[in-house]
Amino acid sequence: MKAAYLVFLLVWCSLALAFDEAAEREATRLLTEYQEEAQKQYNKVSLVSWAYHTNITEHNKKIMEEASLAITEFQKEWYNKVKNYLDSDLSPETSRVMKMAFPVQLDQADAKNLTSILATMSTIYSTATVCLTPRKCVNLDPDLASIMASSRDHEKLNLIWEKWRTNVSRKIRPHYLQYMELVNKKARLNGYNDYGDELRMKYETKTFEEDVSKLYKELDPLYRLIHSYIRKKLRLVYPQIESRGLLPASVLGDMWGRFWTNIYPLVTPYPEKPDLDVTEAMKAQNYTVTRMFGMGEEFFTSMGLKALGESFWTLSMLERPKDGRSVTCHPTAWDFMDGRDYRIKMCAEINFDDLATIHHELGHIQYDMQYAHQPFTYRDGANDGFHEAIGELMSLSMSTPSHLVKVGLLEDATEDRELTINYLLRMALQSVTALPFHLVNDLWRWRAFRGEYLVQDYNTHYWKLKEQYLGVKAPVNRSSEDLDPPAIFHIANNYDMIRYFTRTILQFQFLEKLCEAAGHEGFLHTCDFYGSKKAGDLLG
Ligand SMILES: *[C@@H]1O[C@H](CO)[C@@H](O)[C@H](O)[C@H]1NC(C)=O
Ligand SMILES: *[C@@H]1O[C@H](CO)[C@@H](O)[C@H](O)[C@H]1NC(C)=O
Ligand SMILES: *[C@@H]1O[C@H](CO)[C@@H](O)[C@H](O)[C@H]1NC(C)=O
Ligand SMILES: *[C@@H]1O[C@H](CO)[C@@H](O)[C@H](O)[C@H]1NC(C)=O
Ligand SMILES: *[C@@H]1O[C@H](CO)[C@@H](O)[C@H](O)[C@H]1NC(C)=O
Ligand SMILES: [Zn+2]
């Protein structure tokens, strides 16, 4: 993919011939004016969106929808102001920024519909509960997540898996179908074939779909080896799993079978070695959520990277509020576009997984702070995969046995071969096994947006892909009323997932270069670049 990207840039630069200088000057002037105003507008909409996600009420939802419509209007006004320049002979750079900044907007009725649909799907997802008994209905975070992570009762896991989908994705389904129509419509207004085409073009290469499938072909043999190892181990716990069969999606450690780290205790190659999930050590040392974030920040500053500002600590939502209000717990990092205000929204708990997630989210914030001096339109990752890779890279380094020893969460055992094997497997459960998961979620969406499937067969095709690529099946029968893809945050909330596929590739490429800069010798998996100013400079 990297190569394809380079080729694209070369072709594009060689086209930089003559352009209309008067148009270029005027377009540049308008862009500058737009960027200043846009920054203020997007700051406003982010603030009300934050207010909603940290306090879900009808009132806050309405205000968020209004602000979102105001942005559509703002963008439309600007589109009309600049539209004569969009097709002028501008320099390639100005032309690219103009196209990024001024997409064609839906008309008012459609825009209103889409805004309301997005808010509704988000609310259904974030407020859903599953009733364990008629009187005890619990949220995903922390209760359901914790059961999916630690229960080994197949029936119970299946039941919760099914109820979540009955109460979330089945309810989202009618809205999702309308959403698909509207985002496709908007994509076509902008010259794309469909919404999947638009999402893929964020990577600025027409061969993106082929590129990722080629990449996956290279990685598939490794996935298959890990899959059969995991299946053999899981059969000891769940005898129902057939020796050459598919894995039920409910027994993989979370609500979706996305990250498998929670089943690490069941599949540890050398279980007698010290536990690399250092949750117990964190609890014994009275870790707090604030301390976990402090550790994360210190990882960045040890490399000479930027520290968090005062307002991060006062304005972020780091834990689930104790006053009973509904919030969106799914961890997200926020850039309020004013160069000062950066926040994280998360319902962190004291455990090792969340410590890794904190490093991940802080990676987004670090990236946001690093590009704060750029013009508004450029304040984003080179692509979404880059953005996702940064924090994941920090989590990798942080969770190496040598780093855990350094911070006093593991006894000294860094040179041990068996512990190393344990570590590598655990790392694979966070990265390698998630590759086909993320790929399939977007393969399905790309094909659905393209109109390759009949609506009534959507869910059947989804499970066909899961079986084919992941060797994972639905643990209970599905009906024509089900639409399982939006049972996960990203799909219900209009985020692509291929970014987590590309980031996994990028993250190891970044790791290699940072470790080289840090003067690391030996295997890559033993590298901890904590404290390396040279690695920090390079990453910055
Ligand atoms: C949540 O929002 C409502 C408005 O819908 C407001 O009255 C309330 O004070 C907010 N709660 C908090 C804790 O901010
Ligand atoms: C579905 O979620 C709603 C909203 O939280 C809740 O009232 C209802 O009891 C849930 N239903 C089931 C079957 O869990
Ligand atoms: C938009 O909203 C209207 C009225 O609420 C509805 O009838 C229509 O089907 C919606 N969906 C699309 C895709 O336009
Ligand atoms: C953690 O807290 C407990 C109870 O407050 C206390 O007994 C213990 O000494 C503390 N441990 C550490 C490592 O601070
Ligand atoms: C699930 O579907 C299969 C095949 O259609 C059927 O044989 C089986 O009885 C169903 N199981 C349940 C629990 O409905
Ligand atoms: Zn992320």
PDB file of N, CA and C in Angstrom, residues 154-216:
ATOM      1  N   HIS A 154     -21.001 -21.045  28.310  1.00  0.00           N
ATOM      2  CA  HIS A 154     -21.341 -20.884  26.898  1.00  0.00           C
ATOM      3  C   HIS A 154     -22.787 -20.401  26.707  1.00  0.00           C
ATOM      4  N   GLU A 155     -23.713 -21.005  27.468  1.00  0.00           N
ATOM      5  CA  GLU A 155     -25.125 -20.639  27.329  1.00  0.00           C
ATOM      6  C   GLU A 155     -25.350 -19.175  27.676  1.00  0.00           C
ATOM      7  N   LYS A 156     -24.723 -18.766  28.773  1.00  0.00           N
ATOM      8  CA  LYS A 156     -24.886 -17.387  29.223  1.00  0.00           C
ATOM      9  C   LYS A 156     -24.289 -16.405  28.204  1.00  0.00           C
ATOM     10  N   LEU A 157     -23.117 -16.737  27.698  1.00  0.00           N
ATOM     11  CA  LEU A 157     -22.485 -15.877  26.699  1.00  0.00           C
ATOM     12  C   LEU A 157     -23.366 -15.753  25.462  1.00  0.00           C
ATOM     13  N   ASN A 158     -23.908 -16.877  25.026  1.00  0.00           N
ATOM     14  CA  ASN A 158     -24.790 -16.857  23.848  1.00  0.00           C
ATOM     15  C   ASN A 158     -26.027 -15.990  24.078  1.00  0.00           C
ATOM     16  N   LEU A 159     -26.586 -16.135  25.262  1.00  0.00           N
ATOM     17  CA  LEU A 159     -27.805 -15.409  25.591  1.00  0.00           C
ATOM     18  C   LEU A 159     -27.569 -13.892  25.550  1.00  0.00           C
ATOM     19  N   ILE A 160     -26.471 -13.468  26.179  1.00  0.00           N
ATOM     20  CA  ILE A 160     -26.171 -12.031  26.209  1.00  0.00           C
ATOM     21  C   ILE A 160     -25.828 -11.533  24.805  1.00  0.00           C
ATOM     22  N   TRP A 161     -25.077 -12.341  24.089  1.00  0.00           N
ATOM     23  CA  TRP A 161     -24.713 -12.010  22.699  1.00  0.00           C
ATOM     24  C   TRP A 161     -25.987 -11.765  21.882  1.00  0.00           C
ATOM     25  N   GLU A 162     -26.937 -12.654  22.046  1.00  0.00           N
ATOM     26  CA  GLU A 162     -28.180 -12.558  21.278  1.00  0.00           C
ATOM     27  C   GLU A 162     -29.033 -11.367  21.721  1.00  0.00           C
ATOM     28  N   LYS A 163     -29.172 -11.194  23.052  1.00  0.00           N
ATOM     29  CA  LYS A 163     -30.012 -10.105  23.562  1.00  0.00           C
ATOM     30  C   LYS A 163     -29.470  -8.740  23.163  1.00  0.00           C
ATOM     31  N   TRP A 164     -28.148  -8.609  23.169  1.00  0.00           N
ATOM     32  CA  TRP A 164     -27.543  -7.336  22.752  1.00  0.00           C
ATOM     33  C   TRP A 164     -27.963  -7.004  21.323  1.00  0.00           C
ATOM     34  N   ARG A 165     -27.940  -7.999  20.482  1.00  0.00           N
ATOM     35  CA  ARG A 165     -28.301  -7.771  19.069  1.00  0.00           C
ATOM     36  C   ARG A 165     -29.794  -7.551  18.873  1.00  0.00           C
ATOM     37  N   THR A 166     -30.581  -8.181  19.733  1.00  0.00           N
ATOM     38  CA  THR A 166     -32.022  -7.955  19.636  1.00  0.00           C
ATOM     39  C   THR A 166     -32.344  -6.531  20.064  1.00  0.00           C
ATOM     40  N   ASN A 167     -31.618  -6.065  21.069  1.00  0.00           N
ATOM     41  CA  ASN A 167     -31.955  -4.752  21.614  1.00  0.00           C
ATOM     42  C   ASN A 167     -31.190  -3.607  20.959  1.00  0.00           C
ATOM     43  N   VAL A 168     -30.124  -3.912  20.225  1.00  0.00           N
ATOM     44  CA  VAL A 168     -29.352  -2.834  19.607  1.00  0.00           C
ATOM     45  C   VAL A 168     -29.501  -2.871  18.086  1.00  0.00           C
ATOM     46  N   SER A 169     -28.911  -3.870  17.466  1.00  0.00           N
ATOM     47  CA  SER A 169     -28.840  -3.798  16.001  1.00  0.00           C
ATOM     48  C   SER A 169     -30.196  -4.029  15.341  1.00  0.00           C
ATOM     49  N   ARG A 170     -31.052  -4.844  15.957  1.00  0.00           N
ATOM     50  CA  ARG A 170     -32.374  -5.030  15.365  1.00  0.00           C
ATOM     51  C   ARG A 170     -33.157  -3.716  15.392  1.00  0.00           C
ATOM     52  N   LYS A 171     -32.948  -2.936  16.458  1.00  0.00           N
ATOM     53  CA  LYS A 171     -33.619  -1.630  16.541  1.00  0.00           C
ATOM     54  C   LYS A 171     -32.986  -0.605  15.609  1.00  0.00           C
ATOM     55  N   ILE A 172     -31.693  -0.753  15.400  1.00  0.00           N
ATOM     56  CA  ILE A 172     -31.004   0.202  14.526  1.00  0.00           C
ATOM     57  C   ILE A 172     -31.333  -0.064  13.059  1.00  0.00           C
ATOM     58  N   ARG A 173     -31.646  -1.309  12.750  1.00  0.00           N
ATOM     59  CA  ARG A 173     -31.806  -1.742  11.350  1.00  0.00           C
ATOM     60  C   ARG A 173     -32.609  -0.781  10.449  1.00  0.00           C
ATOM     61  N   PRO A 174     -33.844  -0.412  10.799  1.00  0.00           N
ATOM     62  CA  PRO A 174     -34.598   0.468   9.888  1.00  0.00           C
ATOM     63  C   PRO A 174     -33.893   1.807   9.664  1.00  0.00           C
ATOM     64  N   HIS A 175     -33.245   2.322  10.695  1.00  0.00           N
ATOM     65  CA  HIS A 175     -32.522   3.594  10.559  1.00  0.00           C
ATOM     66  C   HIS A 175     -31.278   3.396   9.692  1.00  0.00           C
ATOM     67  N   TYR A 176     -30.634   2.251   9.893  1.00  0.00           N
ATOM     68  CA  TYR A 176     -29.401   1.987   9.140  1.00  0.00           C
ATOM     69  C   TYR A 176     -29.691   1.918   7.637  1.00  0.00           C
ATOM     70  N   LEU A 177     -30.819   1.331   7.275  1.00  0.00           N
ATOM     71  CA  LEU A 177     -31.165   1.206   5.859  1.00  0.00           C
ATOM     72  C   LEU A 177     -31.378   2.586   5.230  1.00  0.00           C
ATOM     73  N   GLN A 178     -31.999   3.484   5.963  1.00  0.00           N
ATOM     74  CA  GLN A 178     -32.186   4.854   5.471  1.00  0.00           C
ATOM     75  C   GLN A 178     -30.859   5.612   5.414  1.00  0.00           C
ATOM     76  N   TYR A 179     -30.059   5.386   6.448  1.00  0.00           N
ATOM     77  CA  TYR A 179     -28.715   5.986   6.498  1.00  0.00           C
ATOM     78  C   TYR A 179     -27.945   5.609   5.232  1.00  0.00           C
ATOM     79  N   MET A 180     -28.016   4.334   4.860  1.00  0.00           N
ATOM     80  CA  MET A 180     -27.271   3.875   3.682  1.00  0.00           C
ATOM     81  C   MET A 180     -27.698   4.634   2.428  1.00  0.00           C
ATOM     82  N   GLU A 181     -28.999   4.845   2.287  1.00  0.00           N
ATOM     83  CA  GLU A 181     -29.482   5.578   1.118  1.00  0.00           C
ATOM     84  C   GLU A 181     -28.930   6.997   1.088  1.00  0.00           C
ATOM     85  N   LEU A 182     -28.976   7.648   2.264  1.00  0.00           N
ATOM     86  CA  LEU A 182     -28.591   9.054   2.309  1.00  0.00           C
ATOM     87  C   LEU A 182     -27.090   9.263   2.128  1.00  0.00           C
ATOM     88  N   VAL A 183     -26.269   8.408   2.743  1.00  0.00           N
ATOM     89  CA  VAL A 183     -24.819   8.604   2.564  1.00  0.00           C
ATOM     90  C   VAL A 183     -24.404   8.256   1.137  1.00  0.00           C
ATOM     91  N   ASN A 184     -25.091   7.302   0.536  1.00  0.00           N
ATOM     92  CA  ASN A 184     -24.822   7.006  -0.878  1.00  0.00           C
ATOM     93  C   ASN A 184     -25.187   8.193  -1.757  1.00  0.00           C
ATOM     94  N   LYS A 185     -26.313   8.804  -1.436  1.00  0.00           N
ATOM     95  CA  LYS A 185     -26.763   9.962  -2.207  1.00  0.00           C
ATOM     96  C   LYS A 185     -25.729  11.096  -2.127  1.00  0.00           C
ATOM     97  N   LYS A 186     -25.256  11.345  -0.920  1.00  0.00           N
ATOM     98  CA  LYS A 186     -24.281  12.411  -0.744  1.00  0.00           C
ATOM     99  C   LYS A 186     -22.980  12.079  -1.486  1.00  0.00           C
ATOM    100  N   ALA A 187     -22.550  10.830  -1.401  1.00  0.00           N
ATOM    101  CA  ALA A 187     -21.323  10.431  -2.104  1.00  0.00           C
ATOM    102  C   ALA A 187     -21.479  10.655  -3.608  1.00  0.00           C
ATOM    103  N   ARG A 188     -22.636  10.303  -4.151  1.00  0.00           N
ATOM    104  CA  ARG A 188     -22.846  10.448  -5.601  1.00  0.00           C
ATOM    105  C   ARG A 188     -22.878  11.918  -6.015  1.00  0.00           C
ATOM    106  N   LEU A 189     -23.441  12.769  -5.136  1.00  0.00           N
ATOM    107  CA  LEU A 189     -23.411  14.212  -5.426  1.00  0.00           C
ATOM    108  C   LEU A 189     -21.977  14.699  -5.580  1.00  0.00           C
ATOM    109  N   ASN A 190     -21.051  14.005  -4.911  1.00  0.00           N
ATOM    110  CA  ASN A 190     -19.659  14.424  -4.941  1.00  0.00           C
ATOM    111  C   ASN A 190     -18.819  13.648  -5.954  1.00  0.00           C
ATOM    112  N   GLY A 191     -19.501  12.937  -6.834  1.00  0.00           N
ATOM    113  CA  GLY A 191     -18.770  12.279  -7.911  1.00  0.00           C
ATOM    114  C   GLY A 191     -18.235  10.889  -7.578  1.00  0.00           C
ATOM    115  N   TYR A 192     -18.562  10.371  -6.407  1.00  0.00           N
ATOM    116  CA  TYR A 192     -18.146   9.001  -6.092  1.00  0.00           C
ATOM    117  C   TYR A 192     -19.222   8.032  -6.583  1.00  0.00           C
ATOM    118  N   ASN A 193     -18.822   6.760  -6.768  1.00  0.00           N
ATOM    119  CA  ASN A 193     -19.804   5.767  -7.201  1.00  0.00           C
ATOM    120  C   ASN A 193     -20.801   5.459  -6.096  1.00  0.00           C
ATOM    121  N   ASP A 194     -20.310   5.447  -4.857  1.00  0.00           N
ATOM    122  CA  ASP A 194     -21.150   5.151  -3.695  1.00  0.00           C
ATOM    123  C   ASP A 194     -20.350   5.543  -2.455  1.00  0.00           C
ATOM    124  N   TYR A 195     -20.948   5.363  -1.283  1.00  0.00           N
ATOM    125  CA  TYR A 195     -20.295   5.822  -0.053  1.00  0.00           C
ATOM    126  C   TYR A 195     -19.008   5.039   0.260  1.00  0.00           C
ATOM    127  N   GLY A 196     -18.998   3.748  -0.088  1.00  0.00           N
ATOM    128  CA  GLY A 196     -17.781   2.959   0.125  1.00  0.00           C
ATOM    129  C   GLY A 196     -16.623   3.520  -0.688  1.00  0.00           C
ATOM    130  N   ASP A 197     -16.928   3.906  -1.919  1.00  0.00           N
ATOM    131  CA  ASP A 197     -15.937   4.525  -2.802  1.00  0.00           C
ATOM    132  C   ASP A 197     -15.385   5.793  -2.143  1.00  0.00           C
ATOM    133  N   GLU A 198     -16.271   6.604  -1.580  1.00  0.00           N
ATOM    134  CA  GLU A 198     -15.843   7.837  -0.908  1.00  0.00           C
ATOM    135  C   GLU A 198     -14.918   7.514   0.275  1.00  0.00           C
ATOM    136  N   LEU A 199     -15.306   6.535   1.079  1.00  0.00           N
ATOM    137  CA  LEU A 199     -14.491   6.183   2.243  1.00  0.00           C
ATOM    138  C   LEU A 199     -13.103   5.681   1.822  1.00  0.00           C
ATOM    139  N   ARG A 200     -13.079   4.878   0.791  1.00  0.00           N
ATOM    140  CA  ARG A 200     -11.782   4.334   0.344  1.00  0.00           C
ATOM    141  C   ARG A 200     -10.881   5.430  -0.210  1.00  0.00           C
ATOM    142  N   MET A 201     -11.483   6.457  -0.824  1.00  0.00           N
ATOM    143  CA  MET A 201     -10.665   7.514  -1.423  1.00  0.00           C
ATOM    144  C   MET A 201      -9.979   8.393  -0.378  1.00  0.00           C
ATOM    145  N   LYS A 202     -10.306   8.172   0.907  1.00  0.00           N
ATOM    146  CA  LYS A 202      -9.546   8.870   1.945  1.00  0.00           C
ATOM    147  C   LYS A 202      -8.068   8.469   1.871  1.00  0.00           C
ATOM    148  N   TYR A 203      -7.795   7.317   1.256  1.00  0.00           N
ATOM    149  CA  TYR A 203      -6.408   6.870   1.110  1.00  0.00           C
ATOM    150  C   TYR A 203      -5.799   7.347  -0.211  1.00  0.00           C
ATOM    151  N   GLU A 204      -6.564   8.089  -0.966  1.00  0.00           N
ATOM    152  CA  GLU A 204      -6.095   8.717  -2.200  1.00  0.00           C
ATOM    153  C   GLU A 204      -5.412   7.756  -3.165  1.00  0.00           C
ATOM    154  N   THR A 205      -5.963   6.561  -3.254  1.00  0.00           N
ATOM    155  CA  THR A 205      -5.503   5.651  -4.285  1.00  0.00           C
ATOM    156  C   THR A 205      -6.697   4.856  -4.798  1.00  0.00           C
ATOM    157  N   LYS A 206      -6.774   4.701  -6.104  1.00  0.00           N
ATOM    158  CA  LYS A 206      -7.912   3.997  -6.674  1.00  0.00           C
ATOM    159  C   LYS A 206      -7.816   2.493  -6.486  1.00  0.00           C
ATOM    160  N   THR A 207      -6.626   2.007  -6.100  1.00  0.00           N
ATOM    161  CA  THR A 207      -6.457   0.556  -5.978  1.00  0.00           C
ATOM    162  C   THR A 207      -6.567   0.083  -4.532  1.00  0.00           C
ATOM    163  N   PHE A 208      -7.133   0.927  -3.675  1.00  0.00           N
ATOM    164  CA  PHE A 208      -7.136   0.605  -2.248  1.00  0.00           C
ATOM    165  C   PHE A 208      -7.732  -0.773  -1.927  1.00  0.00           C
ATOM    166  N   GLU A 209      -8.879  -1.069  -2.573  1.00  0.00           N
ATOM    167  CA  GLU A 209      -9.554  -2.334  -2.272  1.00  0.00           C
ATOM    168  C   GLU A 209      -8.657  -3.531  -2.640  1.00  0.00           C
ATOM    169  N   GLU A 210      -7.996  -3.451  -3.792  1.00  0.00           N
ATOM    170  CA  GLU A 210      -7.073  -4.527  -4.173  1.00  0.00           C
ATOM    171  C   GLU A 210      -5.870  -4.559  -3.229  1.00  0.00           C
ATOM    172  N   ASP A 211      -5.387  -3.380  -2.870  1.00  0.00           N
ATOM    173  CA  ASP A 211      -4.211  -3.320  -1.997  1.00  0.00           C
ATOM    174  C   ASP A 211      -4.456  -4.033  -0.679  1.00  0.00           C
ATOM    175  N   VAL A 212      -5.607  -3.757  -0.059  1.00  0.00           N
ATOM    176  CA  VAL A 212      -5.833  -4.402   1.239  1.00  0.00           C
ATOM    177  C   VAL A 212      -6.053  -5.902   1.062  1.00  0.00           C
ATOM    178  N   SER A 213      -6.660  -6.314  -0.053  1.00  0.00           N
ATOM    179  CA  SER A 213      -6.872  -7.752  -0.163  1.00  0.00           C
ATOM    180  C   SER A 213      -5.548  -8.468  -0.448  1.00  0.00           C
ATOM    181  N   LYS A 214      -4.653  -7.796  -1.170  1.00  0.00           N
ATOM    182  CA  LYS A 214      -3.305  -8.379  -1.361  1.00  0.00           C
ATOM    183  C   LYS A 214      -2.575  -8.492  -0.034  1.00  0.00           C
ATOM    184  N   LEU A 215      -2.644  -7.417   0.741  1.00  0.00           N
ATOM    185  CA  LEU A 215      -1.994  -7.440   2.055  1.00  0.00           C
ATOM    186  C   LEU A 215      -2.554  -8.568   2.901  1.00  0.00           C
ATOM    187  N   TYR A 216      -3.887  -8.708   2.841  1.00  0.00           N
ATOM    188  CA  TYR A 216      -4.466  -9.743   3.696  1.00  0.00           C
ATOM    189  C   TYR A 216      -4.062 -11.141   3.248  1.00  0.00           C
TER     190      TYR A 216
END
